GROMACS .gro file of C-alpha atoms in nm:
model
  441
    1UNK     CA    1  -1.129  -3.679  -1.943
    2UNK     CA    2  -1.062  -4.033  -2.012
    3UNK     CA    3  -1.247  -4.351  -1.770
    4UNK     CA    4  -0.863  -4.455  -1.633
    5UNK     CA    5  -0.797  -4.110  -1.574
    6UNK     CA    6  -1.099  -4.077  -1.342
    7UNK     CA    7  -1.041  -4.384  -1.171
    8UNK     CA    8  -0.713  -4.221  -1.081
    9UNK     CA    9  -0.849  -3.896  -0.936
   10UNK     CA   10  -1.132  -4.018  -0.765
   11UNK     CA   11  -0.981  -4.126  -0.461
   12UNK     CA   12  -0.834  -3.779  -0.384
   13UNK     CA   13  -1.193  -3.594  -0.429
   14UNK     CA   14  -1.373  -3.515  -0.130
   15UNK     CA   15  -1.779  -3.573  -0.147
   16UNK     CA   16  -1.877  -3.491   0.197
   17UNK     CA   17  -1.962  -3.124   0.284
   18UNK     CA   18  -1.945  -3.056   0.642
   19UNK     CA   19  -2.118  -2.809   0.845
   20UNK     CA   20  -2.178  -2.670   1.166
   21UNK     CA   21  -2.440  -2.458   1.384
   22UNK     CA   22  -2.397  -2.085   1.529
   23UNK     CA   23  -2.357  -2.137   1.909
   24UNK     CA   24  -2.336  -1.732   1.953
   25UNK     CA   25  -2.209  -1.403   1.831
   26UNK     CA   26  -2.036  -1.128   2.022
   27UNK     CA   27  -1.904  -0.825   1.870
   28UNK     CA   28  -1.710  -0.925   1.561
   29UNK     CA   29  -1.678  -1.263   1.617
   30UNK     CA   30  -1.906  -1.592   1.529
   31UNK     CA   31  -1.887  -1.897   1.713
   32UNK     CA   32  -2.032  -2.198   1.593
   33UNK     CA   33  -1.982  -2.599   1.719
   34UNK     CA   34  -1.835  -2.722   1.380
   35UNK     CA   35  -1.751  -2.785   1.058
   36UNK     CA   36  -1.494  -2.942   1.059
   37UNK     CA   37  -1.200  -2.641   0.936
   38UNK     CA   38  -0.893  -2.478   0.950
   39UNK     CA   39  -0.781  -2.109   0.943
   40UNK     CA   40  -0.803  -1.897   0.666
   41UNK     CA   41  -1.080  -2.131   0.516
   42UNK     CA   42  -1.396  -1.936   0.407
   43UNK     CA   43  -1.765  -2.090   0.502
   44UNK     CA   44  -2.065  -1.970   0.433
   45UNK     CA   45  -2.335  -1.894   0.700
   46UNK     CA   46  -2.692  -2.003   0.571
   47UNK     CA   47  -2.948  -1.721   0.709
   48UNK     CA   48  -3.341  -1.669   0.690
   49UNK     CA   49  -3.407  -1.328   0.514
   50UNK     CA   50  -3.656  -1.142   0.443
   51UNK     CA   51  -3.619  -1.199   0.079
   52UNK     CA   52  -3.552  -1.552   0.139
   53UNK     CA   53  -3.246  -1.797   0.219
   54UNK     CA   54  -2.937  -1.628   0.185
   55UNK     CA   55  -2.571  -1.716   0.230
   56UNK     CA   56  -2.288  -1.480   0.406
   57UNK     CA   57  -1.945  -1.519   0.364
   58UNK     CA   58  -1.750  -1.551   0.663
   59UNK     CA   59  -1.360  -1.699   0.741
   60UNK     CA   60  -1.207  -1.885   1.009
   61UNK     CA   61  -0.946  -1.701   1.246
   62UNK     CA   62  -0.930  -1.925   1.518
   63UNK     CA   63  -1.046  -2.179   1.775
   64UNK     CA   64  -1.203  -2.206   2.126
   65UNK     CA   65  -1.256  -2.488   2.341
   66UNK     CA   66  -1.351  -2.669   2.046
   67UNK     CA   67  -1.582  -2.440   1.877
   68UNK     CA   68  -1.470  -2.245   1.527
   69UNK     CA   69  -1.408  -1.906   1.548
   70UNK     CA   70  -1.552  -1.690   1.236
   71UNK     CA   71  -1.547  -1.356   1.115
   72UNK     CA   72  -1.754  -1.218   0.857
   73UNK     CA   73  -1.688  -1.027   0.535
   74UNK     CA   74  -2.082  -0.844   0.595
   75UNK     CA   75  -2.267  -0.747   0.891
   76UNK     CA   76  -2.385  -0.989   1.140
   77UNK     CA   77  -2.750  -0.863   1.177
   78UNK     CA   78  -2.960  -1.161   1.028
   79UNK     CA   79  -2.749  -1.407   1.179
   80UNK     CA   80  -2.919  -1.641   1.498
   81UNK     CA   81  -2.819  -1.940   1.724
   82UNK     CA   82  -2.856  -2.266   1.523
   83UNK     CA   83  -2.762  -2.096   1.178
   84UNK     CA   84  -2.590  -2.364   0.924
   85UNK     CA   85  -2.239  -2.314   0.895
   86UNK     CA   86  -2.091  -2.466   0.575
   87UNK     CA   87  -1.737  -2.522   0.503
   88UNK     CA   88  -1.618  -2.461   0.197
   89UNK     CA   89  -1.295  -2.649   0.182
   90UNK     CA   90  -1.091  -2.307   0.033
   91UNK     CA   91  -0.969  -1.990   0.076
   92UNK     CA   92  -1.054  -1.706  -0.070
   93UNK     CA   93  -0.983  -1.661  -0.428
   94UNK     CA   94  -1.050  -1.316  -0.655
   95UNK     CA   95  -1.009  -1.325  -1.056
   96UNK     CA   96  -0.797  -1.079  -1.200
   97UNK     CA   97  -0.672  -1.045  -1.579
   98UNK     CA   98  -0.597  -0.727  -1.816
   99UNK     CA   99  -1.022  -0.679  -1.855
  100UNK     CA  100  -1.006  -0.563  -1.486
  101UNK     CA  101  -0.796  -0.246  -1.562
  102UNK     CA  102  -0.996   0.069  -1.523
  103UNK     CA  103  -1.268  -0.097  -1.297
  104UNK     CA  104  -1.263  -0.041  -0.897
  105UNK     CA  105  -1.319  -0.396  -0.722
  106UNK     CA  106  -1.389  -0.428  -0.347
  107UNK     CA  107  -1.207  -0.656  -0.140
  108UNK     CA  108  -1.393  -0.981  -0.254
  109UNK     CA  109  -1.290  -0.895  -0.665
  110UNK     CA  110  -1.622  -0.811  -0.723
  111UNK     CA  111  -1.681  -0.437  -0.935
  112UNK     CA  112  -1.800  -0.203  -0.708
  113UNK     CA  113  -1.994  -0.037  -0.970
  114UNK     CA  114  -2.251  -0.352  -0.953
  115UNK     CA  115  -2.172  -0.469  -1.295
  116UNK     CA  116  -2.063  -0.849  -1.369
  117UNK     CA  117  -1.681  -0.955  -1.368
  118UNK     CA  118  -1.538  -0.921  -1.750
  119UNK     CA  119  -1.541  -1.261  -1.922
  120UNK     CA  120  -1.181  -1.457  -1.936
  121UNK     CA  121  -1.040  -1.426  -1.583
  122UNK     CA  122  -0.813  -1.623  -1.339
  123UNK     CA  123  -0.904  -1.683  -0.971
  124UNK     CA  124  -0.622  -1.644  -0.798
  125UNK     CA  125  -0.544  -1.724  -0.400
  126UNK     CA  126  -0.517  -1.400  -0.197
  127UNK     CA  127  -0.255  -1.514   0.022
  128UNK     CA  128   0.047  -1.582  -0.085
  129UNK     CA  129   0.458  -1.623   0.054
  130UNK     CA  130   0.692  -1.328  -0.078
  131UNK     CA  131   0.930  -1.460  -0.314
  132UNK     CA  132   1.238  -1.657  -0.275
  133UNK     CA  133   1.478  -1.449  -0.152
  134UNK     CA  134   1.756  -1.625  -0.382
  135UNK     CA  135   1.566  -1.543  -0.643
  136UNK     CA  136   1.519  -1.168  -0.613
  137UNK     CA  137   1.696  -0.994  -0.889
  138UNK     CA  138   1.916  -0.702  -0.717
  139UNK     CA  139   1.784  -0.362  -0.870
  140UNK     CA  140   1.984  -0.213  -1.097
  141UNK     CA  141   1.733   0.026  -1.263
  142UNK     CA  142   1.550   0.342  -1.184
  143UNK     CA  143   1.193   0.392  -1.260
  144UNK     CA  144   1.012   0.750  -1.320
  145UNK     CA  145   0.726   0.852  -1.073
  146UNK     CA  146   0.708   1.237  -1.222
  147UNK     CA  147   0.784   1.426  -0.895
  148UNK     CA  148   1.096   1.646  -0.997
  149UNK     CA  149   1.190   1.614  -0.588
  150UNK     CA  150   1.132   1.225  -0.575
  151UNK     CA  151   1.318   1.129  -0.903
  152UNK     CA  152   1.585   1.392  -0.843
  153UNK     CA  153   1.653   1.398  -0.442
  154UNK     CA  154   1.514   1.120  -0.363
  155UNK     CA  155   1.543   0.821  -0.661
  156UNK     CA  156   1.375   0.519  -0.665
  157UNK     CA  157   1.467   0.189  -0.781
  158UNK     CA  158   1.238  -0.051  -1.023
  159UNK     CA  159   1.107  -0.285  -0.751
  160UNK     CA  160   1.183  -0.056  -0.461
  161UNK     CA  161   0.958  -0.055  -0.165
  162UNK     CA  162   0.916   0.305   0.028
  163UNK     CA  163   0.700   0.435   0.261
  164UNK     CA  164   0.508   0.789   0.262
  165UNK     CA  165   0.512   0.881   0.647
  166UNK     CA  166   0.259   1.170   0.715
  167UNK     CA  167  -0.024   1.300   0.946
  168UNK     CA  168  -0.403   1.337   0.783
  169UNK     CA  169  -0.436   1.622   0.582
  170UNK     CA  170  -0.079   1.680   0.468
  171UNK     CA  171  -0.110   1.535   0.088
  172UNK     CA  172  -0.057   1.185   0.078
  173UNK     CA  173  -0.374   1.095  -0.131
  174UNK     CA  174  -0.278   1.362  -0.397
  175UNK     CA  175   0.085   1.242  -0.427
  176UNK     CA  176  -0.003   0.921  -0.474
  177UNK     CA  177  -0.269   0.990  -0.760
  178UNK     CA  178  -0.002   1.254  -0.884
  179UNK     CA  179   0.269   0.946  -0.920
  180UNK     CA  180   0.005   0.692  -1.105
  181UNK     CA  181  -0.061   0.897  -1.375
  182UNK     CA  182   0.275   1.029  -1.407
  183UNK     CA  183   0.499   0.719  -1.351
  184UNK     CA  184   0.633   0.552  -1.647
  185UNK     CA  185   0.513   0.133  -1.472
  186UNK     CA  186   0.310  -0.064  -1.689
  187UNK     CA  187   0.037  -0.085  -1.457
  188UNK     CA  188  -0.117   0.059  -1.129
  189UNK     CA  189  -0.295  -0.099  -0.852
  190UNK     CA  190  -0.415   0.099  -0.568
  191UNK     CA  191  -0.520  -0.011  -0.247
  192UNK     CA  192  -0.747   0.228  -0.056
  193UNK     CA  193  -0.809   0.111   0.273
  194UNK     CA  194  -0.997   0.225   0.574
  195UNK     CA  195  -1.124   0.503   0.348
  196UNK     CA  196  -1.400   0.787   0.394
  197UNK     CA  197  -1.685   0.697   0.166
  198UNK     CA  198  -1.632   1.066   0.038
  199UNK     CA  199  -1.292   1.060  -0.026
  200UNK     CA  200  -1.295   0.750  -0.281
  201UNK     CA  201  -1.475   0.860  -0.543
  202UNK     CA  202  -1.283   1.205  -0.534
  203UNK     CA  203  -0.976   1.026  -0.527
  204UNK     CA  204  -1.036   0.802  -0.835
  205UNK     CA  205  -1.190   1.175  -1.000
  206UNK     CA  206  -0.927   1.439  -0.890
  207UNK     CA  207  -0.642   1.271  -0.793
  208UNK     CA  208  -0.639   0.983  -1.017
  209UNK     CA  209  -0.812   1.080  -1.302
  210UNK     CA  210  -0.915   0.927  -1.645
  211UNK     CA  211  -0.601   0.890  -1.755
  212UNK     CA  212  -0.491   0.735  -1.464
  213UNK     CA  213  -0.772   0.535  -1.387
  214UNK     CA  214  -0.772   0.351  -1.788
  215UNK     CA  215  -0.428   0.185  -1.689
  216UNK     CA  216  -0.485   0.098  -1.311
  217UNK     CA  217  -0.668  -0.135  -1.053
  218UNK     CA  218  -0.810   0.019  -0.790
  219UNK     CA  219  -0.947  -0.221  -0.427
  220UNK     CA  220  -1.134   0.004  -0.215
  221UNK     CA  221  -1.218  -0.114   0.166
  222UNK     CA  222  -1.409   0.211   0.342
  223UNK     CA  223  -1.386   0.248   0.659
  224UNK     CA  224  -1.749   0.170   0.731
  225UNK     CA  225  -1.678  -0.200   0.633
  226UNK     CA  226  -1.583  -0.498   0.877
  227UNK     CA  227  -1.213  -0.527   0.984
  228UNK     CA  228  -1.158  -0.860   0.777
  229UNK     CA  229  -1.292  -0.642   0.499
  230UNK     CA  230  -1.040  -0.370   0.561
  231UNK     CA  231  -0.717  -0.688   0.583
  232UNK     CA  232  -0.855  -0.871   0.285
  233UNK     CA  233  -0.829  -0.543   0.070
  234UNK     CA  234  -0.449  -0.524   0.121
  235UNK     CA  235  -0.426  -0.921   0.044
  236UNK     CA  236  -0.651  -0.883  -0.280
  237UNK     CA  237  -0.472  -0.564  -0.435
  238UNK     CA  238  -0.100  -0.728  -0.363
  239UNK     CA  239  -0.221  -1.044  -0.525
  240UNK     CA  240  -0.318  -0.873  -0.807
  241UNK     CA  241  -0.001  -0.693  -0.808
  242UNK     CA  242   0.160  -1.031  -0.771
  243UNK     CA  243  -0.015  -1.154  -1.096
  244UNK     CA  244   0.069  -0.861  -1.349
  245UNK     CA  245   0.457  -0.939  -1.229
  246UNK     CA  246   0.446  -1.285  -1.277
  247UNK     CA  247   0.325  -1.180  -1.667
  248UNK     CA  248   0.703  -0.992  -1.671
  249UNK     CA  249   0.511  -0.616  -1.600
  250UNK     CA  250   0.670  -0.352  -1.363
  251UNK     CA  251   0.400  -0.277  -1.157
  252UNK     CA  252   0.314   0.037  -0.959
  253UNK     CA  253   0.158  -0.096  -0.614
  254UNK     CA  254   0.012   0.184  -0.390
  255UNK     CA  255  -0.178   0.103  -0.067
  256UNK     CA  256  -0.317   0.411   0.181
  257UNK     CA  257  -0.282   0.321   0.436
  258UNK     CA  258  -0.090   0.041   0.592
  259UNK     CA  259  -0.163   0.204   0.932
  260UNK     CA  260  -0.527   0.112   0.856
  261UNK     CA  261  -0.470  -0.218   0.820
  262UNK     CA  262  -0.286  -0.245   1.133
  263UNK     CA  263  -0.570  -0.097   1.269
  264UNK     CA  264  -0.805  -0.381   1.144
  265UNK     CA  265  -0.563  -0.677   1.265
  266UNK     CA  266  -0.564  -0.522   1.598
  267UNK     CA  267  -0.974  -0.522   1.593
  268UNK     CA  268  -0.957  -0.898   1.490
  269UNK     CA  269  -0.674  -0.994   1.736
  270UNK     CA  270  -0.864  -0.871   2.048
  271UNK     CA  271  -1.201  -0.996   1.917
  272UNK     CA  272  -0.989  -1.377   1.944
  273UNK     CA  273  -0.846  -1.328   2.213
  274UNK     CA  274  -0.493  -1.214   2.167
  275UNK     CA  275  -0.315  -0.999   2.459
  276UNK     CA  276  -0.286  -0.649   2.373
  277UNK     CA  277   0.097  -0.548   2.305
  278UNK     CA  278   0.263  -0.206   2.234
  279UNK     CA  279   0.003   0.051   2.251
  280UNK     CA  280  -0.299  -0.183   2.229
  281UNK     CA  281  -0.133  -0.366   1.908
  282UNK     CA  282  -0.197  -0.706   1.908
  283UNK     CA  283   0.125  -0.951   1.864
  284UNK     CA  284  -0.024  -1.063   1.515
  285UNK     CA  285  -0.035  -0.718   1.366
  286UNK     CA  286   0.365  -0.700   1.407
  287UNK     CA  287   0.380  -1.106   1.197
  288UNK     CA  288   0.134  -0.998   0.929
  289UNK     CA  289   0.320  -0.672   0.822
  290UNK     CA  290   0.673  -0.837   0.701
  291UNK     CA  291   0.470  -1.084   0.539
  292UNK     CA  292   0.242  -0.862   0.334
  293UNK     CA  293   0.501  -0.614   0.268
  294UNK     CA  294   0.784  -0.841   0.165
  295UNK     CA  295   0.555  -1.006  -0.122
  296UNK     CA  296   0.651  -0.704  -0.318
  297UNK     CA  297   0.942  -0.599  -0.530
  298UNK     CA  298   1.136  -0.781  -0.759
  299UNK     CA  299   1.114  -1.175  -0.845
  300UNK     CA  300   1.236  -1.394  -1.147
  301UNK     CA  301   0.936  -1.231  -1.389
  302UNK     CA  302   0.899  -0.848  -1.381
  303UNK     CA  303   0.927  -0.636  -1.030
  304UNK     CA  304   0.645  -0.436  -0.802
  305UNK     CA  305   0.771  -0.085  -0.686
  306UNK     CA  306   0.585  -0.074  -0.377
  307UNK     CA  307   0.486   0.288  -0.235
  308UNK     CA  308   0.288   0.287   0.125
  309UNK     CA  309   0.104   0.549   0.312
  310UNK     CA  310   0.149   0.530   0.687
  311UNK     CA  311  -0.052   0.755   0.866
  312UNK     CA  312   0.143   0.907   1.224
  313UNK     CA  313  -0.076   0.969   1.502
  314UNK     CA  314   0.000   1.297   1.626
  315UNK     CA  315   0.244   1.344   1.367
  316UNK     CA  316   0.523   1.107   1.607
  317UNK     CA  317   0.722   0.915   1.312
  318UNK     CA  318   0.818   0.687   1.599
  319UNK     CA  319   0.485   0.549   1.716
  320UNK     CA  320   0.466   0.141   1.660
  321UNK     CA  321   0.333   0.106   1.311
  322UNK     CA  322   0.603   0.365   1.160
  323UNK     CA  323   0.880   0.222   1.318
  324UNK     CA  324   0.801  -0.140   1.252
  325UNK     CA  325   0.725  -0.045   0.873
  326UNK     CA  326   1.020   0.222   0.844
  327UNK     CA  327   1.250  -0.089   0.922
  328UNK     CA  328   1.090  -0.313   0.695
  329UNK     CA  329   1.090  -0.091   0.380
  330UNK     CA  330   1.338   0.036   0.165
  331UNK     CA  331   1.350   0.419   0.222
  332UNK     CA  332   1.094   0.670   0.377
  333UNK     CA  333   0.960   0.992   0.252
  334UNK     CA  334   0.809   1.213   0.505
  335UNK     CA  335   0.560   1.491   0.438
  336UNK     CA  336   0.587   1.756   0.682
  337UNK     CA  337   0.296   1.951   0.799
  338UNK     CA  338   0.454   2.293   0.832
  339UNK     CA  339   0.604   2.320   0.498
  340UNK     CA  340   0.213   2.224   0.353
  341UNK     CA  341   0.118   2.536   0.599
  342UNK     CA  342   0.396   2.715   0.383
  343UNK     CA  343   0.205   2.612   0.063
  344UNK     CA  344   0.495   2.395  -0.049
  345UNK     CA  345   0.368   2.119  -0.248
  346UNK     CA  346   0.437   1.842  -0.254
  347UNK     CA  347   0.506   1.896   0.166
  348UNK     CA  348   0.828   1.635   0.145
  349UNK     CA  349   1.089   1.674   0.400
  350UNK     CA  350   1.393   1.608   0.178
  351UNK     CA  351   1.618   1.625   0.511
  352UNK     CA  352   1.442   1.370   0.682
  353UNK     CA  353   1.343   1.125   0.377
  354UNK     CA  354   1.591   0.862   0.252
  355UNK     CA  355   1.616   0.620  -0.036
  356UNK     CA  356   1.825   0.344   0.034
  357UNK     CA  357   1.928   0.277  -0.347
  358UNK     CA  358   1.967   0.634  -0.458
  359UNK     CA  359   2.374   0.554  -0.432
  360UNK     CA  360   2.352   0.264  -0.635
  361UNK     CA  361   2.105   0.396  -0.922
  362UNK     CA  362   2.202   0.775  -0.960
  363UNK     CA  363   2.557   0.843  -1.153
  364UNK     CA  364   2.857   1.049  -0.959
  365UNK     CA  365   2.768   1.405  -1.118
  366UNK     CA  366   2.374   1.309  -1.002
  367UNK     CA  367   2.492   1.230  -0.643
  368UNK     CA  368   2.720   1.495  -0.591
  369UNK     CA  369   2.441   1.768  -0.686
  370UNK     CA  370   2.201   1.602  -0.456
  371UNK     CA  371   2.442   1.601  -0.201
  372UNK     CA  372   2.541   1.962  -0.229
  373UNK     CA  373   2.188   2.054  -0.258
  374UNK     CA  374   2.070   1.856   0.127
  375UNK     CA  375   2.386   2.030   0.235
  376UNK     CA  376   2.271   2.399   0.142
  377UNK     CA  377   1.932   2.318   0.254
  378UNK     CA  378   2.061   2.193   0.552
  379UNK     CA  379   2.276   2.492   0.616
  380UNK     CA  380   1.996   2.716   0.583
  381UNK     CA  381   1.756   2.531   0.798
  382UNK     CA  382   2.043   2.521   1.105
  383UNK     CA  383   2.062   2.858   1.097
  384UNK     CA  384   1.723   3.019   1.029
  385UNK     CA  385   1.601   3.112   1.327
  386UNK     CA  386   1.933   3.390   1.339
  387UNK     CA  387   1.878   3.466   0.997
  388UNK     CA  388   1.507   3.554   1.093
  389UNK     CA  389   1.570   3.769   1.353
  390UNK     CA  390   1.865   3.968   1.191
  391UNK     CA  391   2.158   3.796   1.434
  392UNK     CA  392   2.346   3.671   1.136
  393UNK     CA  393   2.569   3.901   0.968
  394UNK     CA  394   2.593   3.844   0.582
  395UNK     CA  395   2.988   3.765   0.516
  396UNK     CA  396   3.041   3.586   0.822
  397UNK     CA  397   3.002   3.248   0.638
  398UNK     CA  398   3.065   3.198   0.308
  399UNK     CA  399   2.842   2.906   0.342
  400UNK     CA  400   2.587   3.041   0.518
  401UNK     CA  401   2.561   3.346   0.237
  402UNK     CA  402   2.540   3.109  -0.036
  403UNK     CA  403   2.293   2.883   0.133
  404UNK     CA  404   2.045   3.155   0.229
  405UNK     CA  405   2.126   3.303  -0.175
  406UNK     CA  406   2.058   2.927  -0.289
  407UNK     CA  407   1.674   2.903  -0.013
  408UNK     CA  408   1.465   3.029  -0.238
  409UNK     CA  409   1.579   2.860  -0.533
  410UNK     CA  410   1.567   2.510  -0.350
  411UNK     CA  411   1.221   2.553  -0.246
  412UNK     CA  412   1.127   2.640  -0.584
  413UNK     CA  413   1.279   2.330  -0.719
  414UNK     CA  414   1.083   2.128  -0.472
  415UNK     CA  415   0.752   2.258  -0.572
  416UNK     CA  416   0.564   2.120  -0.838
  417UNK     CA  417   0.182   2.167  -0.916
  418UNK     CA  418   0.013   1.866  -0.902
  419UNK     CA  419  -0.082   1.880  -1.308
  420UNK     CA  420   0.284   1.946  -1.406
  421UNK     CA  421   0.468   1.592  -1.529
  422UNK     CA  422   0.887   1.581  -1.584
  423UNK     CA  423   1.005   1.289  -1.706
  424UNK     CA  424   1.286   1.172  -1.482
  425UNK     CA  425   1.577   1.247  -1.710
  426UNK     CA  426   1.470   1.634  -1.708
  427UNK     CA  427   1.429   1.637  -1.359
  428UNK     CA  428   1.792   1.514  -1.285
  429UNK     CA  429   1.915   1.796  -1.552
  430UNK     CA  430   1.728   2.067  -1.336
  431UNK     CA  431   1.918   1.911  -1.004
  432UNK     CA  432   2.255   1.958  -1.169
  433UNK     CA  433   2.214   2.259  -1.304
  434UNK     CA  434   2.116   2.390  -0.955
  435UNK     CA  435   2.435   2.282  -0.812
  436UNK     CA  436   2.653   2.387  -1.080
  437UNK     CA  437   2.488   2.686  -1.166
  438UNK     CA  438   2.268   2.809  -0.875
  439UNK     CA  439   1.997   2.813  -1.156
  440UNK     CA  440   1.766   2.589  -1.312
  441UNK     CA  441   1.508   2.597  -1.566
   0.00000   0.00000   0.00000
């Protein structure tokens, strides 16, 4: 850089650092008189160790009669009254480029497998506004997740945003690592949030697998880590998300589970100070959902089909987080605990799940066959409990008759083993050919 060019710049660059003490810490929260700050900004807390002088990362959520609220991204154990606070001027970044495919990052960016960052990286900011909403592209196009019920019954668009509704234990985790290594996207990244230690590494194994794993990024948060741990995972993985589309990609976002990080809001909310709201849900939780989930789908570059786990307490689809995230997505598929009793797999209530774009992607002979189909299942369903207990009397409803020939059939349609991949085209072939011909192959 050139002397005149300096001279120019010089003015705007900041040479003071400021800083600020630890005035006391109570449950998640740090409060310390200074540095001068604002929210969102990181700082680093400057702690004696054992091993020597160490720094932990911590951010600003808030402020108190004049004192700096902090949170940290660690624990809080070797932290004391009078600890240096220093302000760091930014918030946080996390460097992302193709090298980081295959590699599992935690929430900071940083490989969870201990190994250094690949060389050739961008840092990135982590928070980010959705796009314009002028310049959204409208989506025209279909994309292929490999679930013949999904791309048949239930089609999604290229830059669609749906939501996986379902209790624990019902199959969310496997349908999700069934979709990344069957959809046809140009990249995956996976946000798991909130997880059991045990369950990541035998997601990324059985679910996921190598094939999957060699074209995704996966941001893992366990559930053992703090709250603004648990946020910052769902910030990082959309961001990264955010860059592949910007390159032109279509990229396959997953996060499990947005109820999680509702869950980790709240915790920060009440440790500031904020009035609990609907069922203990702090008024923040309900602003930082529409932001975070509106940041994907389509923009002026490539699109991010958006697929999120929300996990129902008690199974109740209309508890606060399900009904504030059912209205903010584009369609809902709900997994239903008595048909994975039945051994049905993948467990998806087609009767109760909706894509909002199906109409407007799928031709008139698709639509018609998935509308006869949700009509003969519906049939059935209406009138099971007579057909169970012999009060129906075969030729009193021709409808009836040919839903309860058609049962069996539809169920077997719905199934599909979890190592069993149809492209999209085939899928739609088997649908019709249901309809038309009561058989498929």
């Amino acid at each position: 850089m050139k002397a005149h060019e300096l001279i120019h710049i010089m003015p705007s660059i900041n040479t003071f650092k400021y800083y600020g003490k630890v005035k006391r810490v109570i449950g998640l929260m740090i409060e310390s008189q200074g540095p001068e700050s604002s929210i969102g900004e990181v700082c680093f807390i400057r702690v004696q160790s054992k091993s020597g002088m160490k720094r932990i990362l911590a951010e600003v959520v808030g402020f108190r009669d004049g004192n700096v609220i902090l949170m940290p991204y660690t624990n809080v154990q070797e932290i004391s009254p009078g600890s240096l606070v220093e302000a760091t001027g930014k918030s946080l970044e996390v460097k992302v480029g193709q090298a980081l495919l295959g590699k599992v990052i935690d929430s900071l960016g940083n490989p969870m497998s201990m190994e250094p960052l690949p060389k050739g990286l961008k840092s990135i900011p982590i928070d980010r506004t959705p796009p314009n909403p002028l310049k959204r592209p409208p989506i025209r196009e279909s994309i292929e997740l490999g679930v013949r019920a999904i791309d048949s019954l239930l089609t999604v668009g290229l830059g669609q945003r749906i939501g996986i509704f379902a209790g624990s234990g019902v199959g969310k985790s496997t349908l999700l690592g069934m979709i990344a290594r069957n959809t046809n996207a140009d990249i995956n990244v996976i946000a798991l949030i909130g997880e059991r230690g045990r369950e990541v590494r035998e997601f990324i194994e059985r679910d996921l697998g190598e094939e999957g794993l060699k074209r995704s990024i996966v941001v893992v948060a366990t559930s053992d880590q703090p709250a603004l741990m648990r946020i910052k995972a769902a910030y990082t993985a959309t961001s990264i998300a955010e860059f592949f589309r910007d390159q032109g990609m279509n990229v396959m976002f997953m996060m499990d589970s947005v109820t999680r990080v509702a869950m980790a809001q709240r915790e920060v909310g009440l440790a500031i100070g904020e009035p609990p709201a609907t069922k203990g849900y702090t008024p923040s939780v309900f602003a930082i959902l529409p932001k975070l989930l509106e940041r994907t789908g389509t923009n002026e570059f490539g699109t991010i089909t958006g697929i999120y786990t929300v996990l129902v307490d008690g199974d109740d689809m209309n508890e606060p987080i399900a009904d504030t995230v059912r209205g903010i997505l584009d369609g809902h598929f709900v997994l239903d605990r008595n048909l994975a009793n039945k051994g049905q797999y993948p467990a998806i209530d087609i009767l109760r799940s909706v894509s909002r774009l199906m109409n407007e992607l799928a031709s008139e002979r698709h639509r018609k066959a998935a509308e006869k189909i949700r009509e003969q299942l519906s049939t059935y369903l209406n009138s099971e409990d007579l057909i169970n207990i012999g009060a129906y009397k075969p030729g009193a409803s021709k409808e009836i008759d040919e839903a309860i020939a058609q049962y069996p059939k539809i169920v077997s349609f719905i199934k599909q083993s979890t190592g069993l991949k149809m492209s999209k085209s085939e899928s739609v072939e088997a649908l019709i050919q249901l309809a038309e011909t009561g058989e498929w192959k």
